[in-house]
mmCIF file of C-alpha atoms in Angstrom:
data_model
loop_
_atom_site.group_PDB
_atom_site.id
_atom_site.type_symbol
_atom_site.label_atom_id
_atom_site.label_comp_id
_atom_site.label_asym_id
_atom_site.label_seq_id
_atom_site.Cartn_x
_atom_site.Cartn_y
_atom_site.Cartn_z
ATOM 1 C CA UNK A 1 -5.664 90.138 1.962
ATOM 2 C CA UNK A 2 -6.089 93.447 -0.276
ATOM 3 C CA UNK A 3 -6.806 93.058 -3.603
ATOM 4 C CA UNK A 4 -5.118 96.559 -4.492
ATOM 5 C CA UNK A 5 -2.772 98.382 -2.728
ATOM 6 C CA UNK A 6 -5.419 101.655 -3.259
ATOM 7 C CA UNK A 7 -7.400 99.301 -0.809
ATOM 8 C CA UNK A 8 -5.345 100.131 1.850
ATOM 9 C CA UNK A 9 -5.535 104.041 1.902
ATOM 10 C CA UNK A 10 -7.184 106.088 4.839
ATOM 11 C CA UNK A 11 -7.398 103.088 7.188
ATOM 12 C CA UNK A 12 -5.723 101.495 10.218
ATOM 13 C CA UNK A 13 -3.721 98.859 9.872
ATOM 14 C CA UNK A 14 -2.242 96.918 12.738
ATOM 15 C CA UNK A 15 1.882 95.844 12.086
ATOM 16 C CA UNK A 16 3.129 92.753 12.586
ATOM 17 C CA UNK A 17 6.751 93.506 12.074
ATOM 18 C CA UNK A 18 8.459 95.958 13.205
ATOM 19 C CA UNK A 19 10.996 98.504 11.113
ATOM 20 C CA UNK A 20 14.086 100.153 13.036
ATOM 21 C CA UNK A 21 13.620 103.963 13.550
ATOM 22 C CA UNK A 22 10.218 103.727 12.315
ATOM 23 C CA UNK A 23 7.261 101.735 14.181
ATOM 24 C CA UNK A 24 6.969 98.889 16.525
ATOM 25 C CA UNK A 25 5.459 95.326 16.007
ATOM 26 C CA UNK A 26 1.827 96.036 17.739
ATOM 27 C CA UNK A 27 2.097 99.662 17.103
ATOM 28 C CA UNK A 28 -1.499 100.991 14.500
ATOM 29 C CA UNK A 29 -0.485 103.070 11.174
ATOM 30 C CA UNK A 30 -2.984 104.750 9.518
ATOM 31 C CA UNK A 31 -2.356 104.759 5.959
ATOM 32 C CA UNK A 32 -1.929 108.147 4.260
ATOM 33 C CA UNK A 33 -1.355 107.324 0.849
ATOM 34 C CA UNK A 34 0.048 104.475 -1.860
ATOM 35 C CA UNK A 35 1.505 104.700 -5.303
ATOM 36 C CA UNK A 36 2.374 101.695 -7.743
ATOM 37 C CA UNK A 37 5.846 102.437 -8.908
ATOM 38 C CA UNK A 38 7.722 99.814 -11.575
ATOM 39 C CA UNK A 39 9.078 97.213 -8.937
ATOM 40 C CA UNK A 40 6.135 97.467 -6.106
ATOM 41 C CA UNK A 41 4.252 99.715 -4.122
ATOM 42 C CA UNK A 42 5.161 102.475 -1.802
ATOM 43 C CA UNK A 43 3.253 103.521 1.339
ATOM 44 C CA UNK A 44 3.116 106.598 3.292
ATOM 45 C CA UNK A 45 1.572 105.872 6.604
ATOM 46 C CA UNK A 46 1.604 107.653 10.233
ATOM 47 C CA UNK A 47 2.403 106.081 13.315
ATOM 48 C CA UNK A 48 -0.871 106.457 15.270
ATOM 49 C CA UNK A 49 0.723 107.110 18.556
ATOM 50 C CA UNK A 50 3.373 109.729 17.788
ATOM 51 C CA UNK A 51 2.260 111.072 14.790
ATOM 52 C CA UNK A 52 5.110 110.943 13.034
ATOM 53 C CA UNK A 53 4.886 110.090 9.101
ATOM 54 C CA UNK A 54 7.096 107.441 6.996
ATOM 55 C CA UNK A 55 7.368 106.181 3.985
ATOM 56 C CA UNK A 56 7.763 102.194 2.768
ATOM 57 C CA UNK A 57 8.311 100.321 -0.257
ATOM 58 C CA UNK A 58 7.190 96.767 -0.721
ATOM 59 C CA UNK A 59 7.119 94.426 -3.455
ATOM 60 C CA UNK A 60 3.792 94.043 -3.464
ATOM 61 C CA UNK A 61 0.194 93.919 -1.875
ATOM 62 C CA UNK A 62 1.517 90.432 -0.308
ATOM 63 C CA UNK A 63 4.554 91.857 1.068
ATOM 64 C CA UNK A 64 2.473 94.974 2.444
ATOM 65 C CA UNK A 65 -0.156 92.356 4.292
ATOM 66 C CA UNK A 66 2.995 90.563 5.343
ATOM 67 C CA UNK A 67 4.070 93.370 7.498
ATOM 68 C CA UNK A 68 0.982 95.317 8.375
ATOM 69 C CA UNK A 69 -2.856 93.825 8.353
ATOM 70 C CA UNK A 70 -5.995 94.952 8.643
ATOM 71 C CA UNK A 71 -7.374 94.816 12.279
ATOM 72 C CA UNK A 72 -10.856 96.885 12.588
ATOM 73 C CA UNK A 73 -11.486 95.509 16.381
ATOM 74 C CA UNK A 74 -8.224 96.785 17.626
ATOM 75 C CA UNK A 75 -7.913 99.824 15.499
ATOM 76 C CA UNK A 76 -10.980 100.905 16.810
ATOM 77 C CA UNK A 77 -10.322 99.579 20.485
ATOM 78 C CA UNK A 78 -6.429 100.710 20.652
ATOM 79 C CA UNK A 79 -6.288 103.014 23.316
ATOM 80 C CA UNK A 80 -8.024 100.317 25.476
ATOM 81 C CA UNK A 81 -5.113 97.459 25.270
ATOM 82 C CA UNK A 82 -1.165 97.711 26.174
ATOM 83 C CA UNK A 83 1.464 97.102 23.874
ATOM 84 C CA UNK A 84 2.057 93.839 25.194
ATOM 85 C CA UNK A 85 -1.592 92.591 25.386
ATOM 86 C CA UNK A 86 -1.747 93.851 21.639
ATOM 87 C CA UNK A 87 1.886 91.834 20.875
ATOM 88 C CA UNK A 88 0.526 88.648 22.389
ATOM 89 C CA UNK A 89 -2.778 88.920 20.214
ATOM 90 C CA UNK A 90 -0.322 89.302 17.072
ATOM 91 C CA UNK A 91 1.806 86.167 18.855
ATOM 92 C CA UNK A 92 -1.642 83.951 19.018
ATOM 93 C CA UNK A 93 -3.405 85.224 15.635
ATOM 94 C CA UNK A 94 -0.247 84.845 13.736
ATOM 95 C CA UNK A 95 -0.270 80.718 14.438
ATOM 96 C CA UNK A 96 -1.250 78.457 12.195
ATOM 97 C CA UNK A 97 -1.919 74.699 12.487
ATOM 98 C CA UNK A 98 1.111 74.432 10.011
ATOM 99 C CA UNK A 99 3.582 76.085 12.962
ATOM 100 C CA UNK A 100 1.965 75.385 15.588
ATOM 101 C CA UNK A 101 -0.120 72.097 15.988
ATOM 102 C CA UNK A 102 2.079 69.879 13.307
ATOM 103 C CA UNK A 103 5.068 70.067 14.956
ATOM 104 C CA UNK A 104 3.595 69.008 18.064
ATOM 105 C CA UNK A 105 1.700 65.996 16.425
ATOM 106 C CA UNK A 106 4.791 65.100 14.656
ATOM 107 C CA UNK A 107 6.376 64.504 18.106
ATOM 108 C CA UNK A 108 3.642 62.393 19.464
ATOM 109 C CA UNK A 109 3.939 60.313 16.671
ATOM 110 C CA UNK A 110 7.658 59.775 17.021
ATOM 111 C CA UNK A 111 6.886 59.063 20.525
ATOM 112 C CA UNK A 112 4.050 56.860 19.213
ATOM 113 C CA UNK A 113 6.211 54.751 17.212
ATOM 114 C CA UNK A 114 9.092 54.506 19.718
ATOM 115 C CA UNK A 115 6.629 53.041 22.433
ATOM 116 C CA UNK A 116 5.102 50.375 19.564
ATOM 117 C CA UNK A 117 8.701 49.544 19.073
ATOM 118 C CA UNK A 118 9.696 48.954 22.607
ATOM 119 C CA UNK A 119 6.215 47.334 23.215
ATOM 120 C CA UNK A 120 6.037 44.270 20.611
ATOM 121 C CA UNK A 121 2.981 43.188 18.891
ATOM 122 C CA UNK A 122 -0.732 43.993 18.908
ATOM 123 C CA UNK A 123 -0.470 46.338 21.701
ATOM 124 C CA UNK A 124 2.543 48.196 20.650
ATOM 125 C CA UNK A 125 0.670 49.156 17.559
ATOM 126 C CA UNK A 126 -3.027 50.036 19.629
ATOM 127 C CA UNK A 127 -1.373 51.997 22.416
ATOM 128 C CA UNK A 128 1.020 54.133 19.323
ATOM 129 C CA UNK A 129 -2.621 54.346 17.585
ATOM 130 C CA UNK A 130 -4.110 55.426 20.965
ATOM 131 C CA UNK A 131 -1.465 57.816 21.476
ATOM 132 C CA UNK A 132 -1.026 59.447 17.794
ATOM 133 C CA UNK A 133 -4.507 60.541 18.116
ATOM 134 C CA UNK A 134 -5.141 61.372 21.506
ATOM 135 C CA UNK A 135 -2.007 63.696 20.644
ATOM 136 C CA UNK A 136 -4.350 64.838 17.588
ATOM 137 C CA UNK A 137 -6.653 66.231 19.672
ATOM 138 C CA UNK A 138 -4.981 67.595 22.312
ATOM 139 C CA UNK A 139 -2.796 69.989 19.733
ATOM 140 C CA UNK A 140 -6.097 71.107 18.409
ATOM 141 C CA UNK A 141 -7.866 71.587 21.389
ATOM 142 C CA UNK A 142 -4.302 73.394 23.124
ATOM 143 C CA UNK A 143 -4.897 75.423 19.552
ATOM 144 C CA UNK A 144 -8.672 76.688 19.270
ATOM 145 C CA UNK A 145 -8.593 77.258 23.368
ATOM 146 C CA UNK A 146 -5.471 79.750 23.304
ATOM 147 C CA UNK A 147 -6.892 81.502 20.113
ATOM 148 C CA UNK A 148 -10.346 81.971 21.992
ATOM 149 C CA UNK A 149 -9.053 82.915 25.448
ATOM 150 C CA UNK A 150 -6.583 85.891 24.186
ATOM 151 C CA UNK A 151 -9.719 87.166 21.726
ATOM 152 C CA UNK A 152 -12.191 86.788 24.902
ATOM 153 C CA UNK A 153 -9.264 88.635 27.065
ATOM 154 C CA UNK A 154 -9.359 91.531 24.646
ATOM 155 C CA UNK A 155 -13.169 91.792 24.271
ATOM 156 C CA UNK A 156 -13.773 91.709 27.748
ATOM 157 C CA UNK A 157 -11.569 94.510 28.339
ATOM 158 C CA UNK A 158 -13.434 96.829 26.261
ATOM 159 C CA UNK A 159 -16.874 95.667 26.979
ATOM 160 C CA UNK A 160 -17.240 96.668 29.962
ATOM 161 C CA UNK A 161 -18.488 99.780 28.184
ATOM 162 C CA UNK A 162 -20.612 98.002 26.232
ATOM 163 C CA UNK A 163 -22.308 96.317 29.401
ATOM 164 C CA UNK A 164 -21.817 93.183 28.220
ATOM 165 C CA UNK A 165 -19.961 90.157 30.501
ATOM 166 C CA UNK A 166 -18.452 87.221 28.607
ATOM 167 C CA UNK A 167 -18.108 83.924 30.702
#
């Protein structure tokens, strides 16, 4: 997160959202310029891969971040990577354990406590136990692996320049 919108000027920033008639999600902007007005911040940015430059106001820094963040490996690595393989890494970096890993835990534990219902006593409440936290790590796991695998994707696209193989 910037701490000033004046952070943001003369650098690449990778959007997250897209605007109608004006840039794609996935798409870089280089930032032109910024001014503070009285209710936010406006930025005047150019699409990196027509050229083409727009203006946008936000209500703040937060707002700004919200729609466009900071990205140095792809802004650097951009011509390397599609527009979908750069979408997907937006899709993956965007989760969270909040939206991604709690719902799923909160359905293993529904499940959980269905199957100690159905299944009386003692072993009702060790196989919901058993369950709830094998589900636990499983989320996790599901979570870290997909982050890692689209970020190793991407590297090893590019590093074949560098002469470096990741396994």
């Amino acid at each position: 997160m910037l701490n000033s919108i004046d952070e943001a000027v003369d650098r690449k920033f990778l959007v997250t959202k897209s605007l109608s008639n004006q840039v794609k999600a996935g798409t870089l902007v280089h930032i032109m310029g910024t001014k503070e007005i009285d209710d936010g911040v406006v930025v005047d940015y150019r699409v990196t891969d027509t050229g083409q430059d727009f203006s946008i106001r936000f209500a703040g820094v937060k707002e700004f971040c919200q729609w466009a963040r900071p990205d140095t490996f792809i802004a650097r690595y951009y011509e390397s990577f599609s527009q979908k393989e750069i979408l997907h890494y937006i899709k993956v970096n965007n989760r969270s354990f909040a939206n991604f890993c709690l719902p799923i835990i909160l359905g293993v534990v529904v499940v959980a406590i269905i199957l100690a219902l159905i299944i009386k006593g003692t072993v009702g409440v060790i196989v919901a136990v058993v369950l709830s936290i094998a589900g636990v790590a499983a989320s996790m796991f599901l979570y870290n692996s997909q982050k890692k695998n689209v970020k190793l994707k991407l590297y090893q696209k590019v590093s074949t320049n560098w002469g470096i193989a990741f396994k």
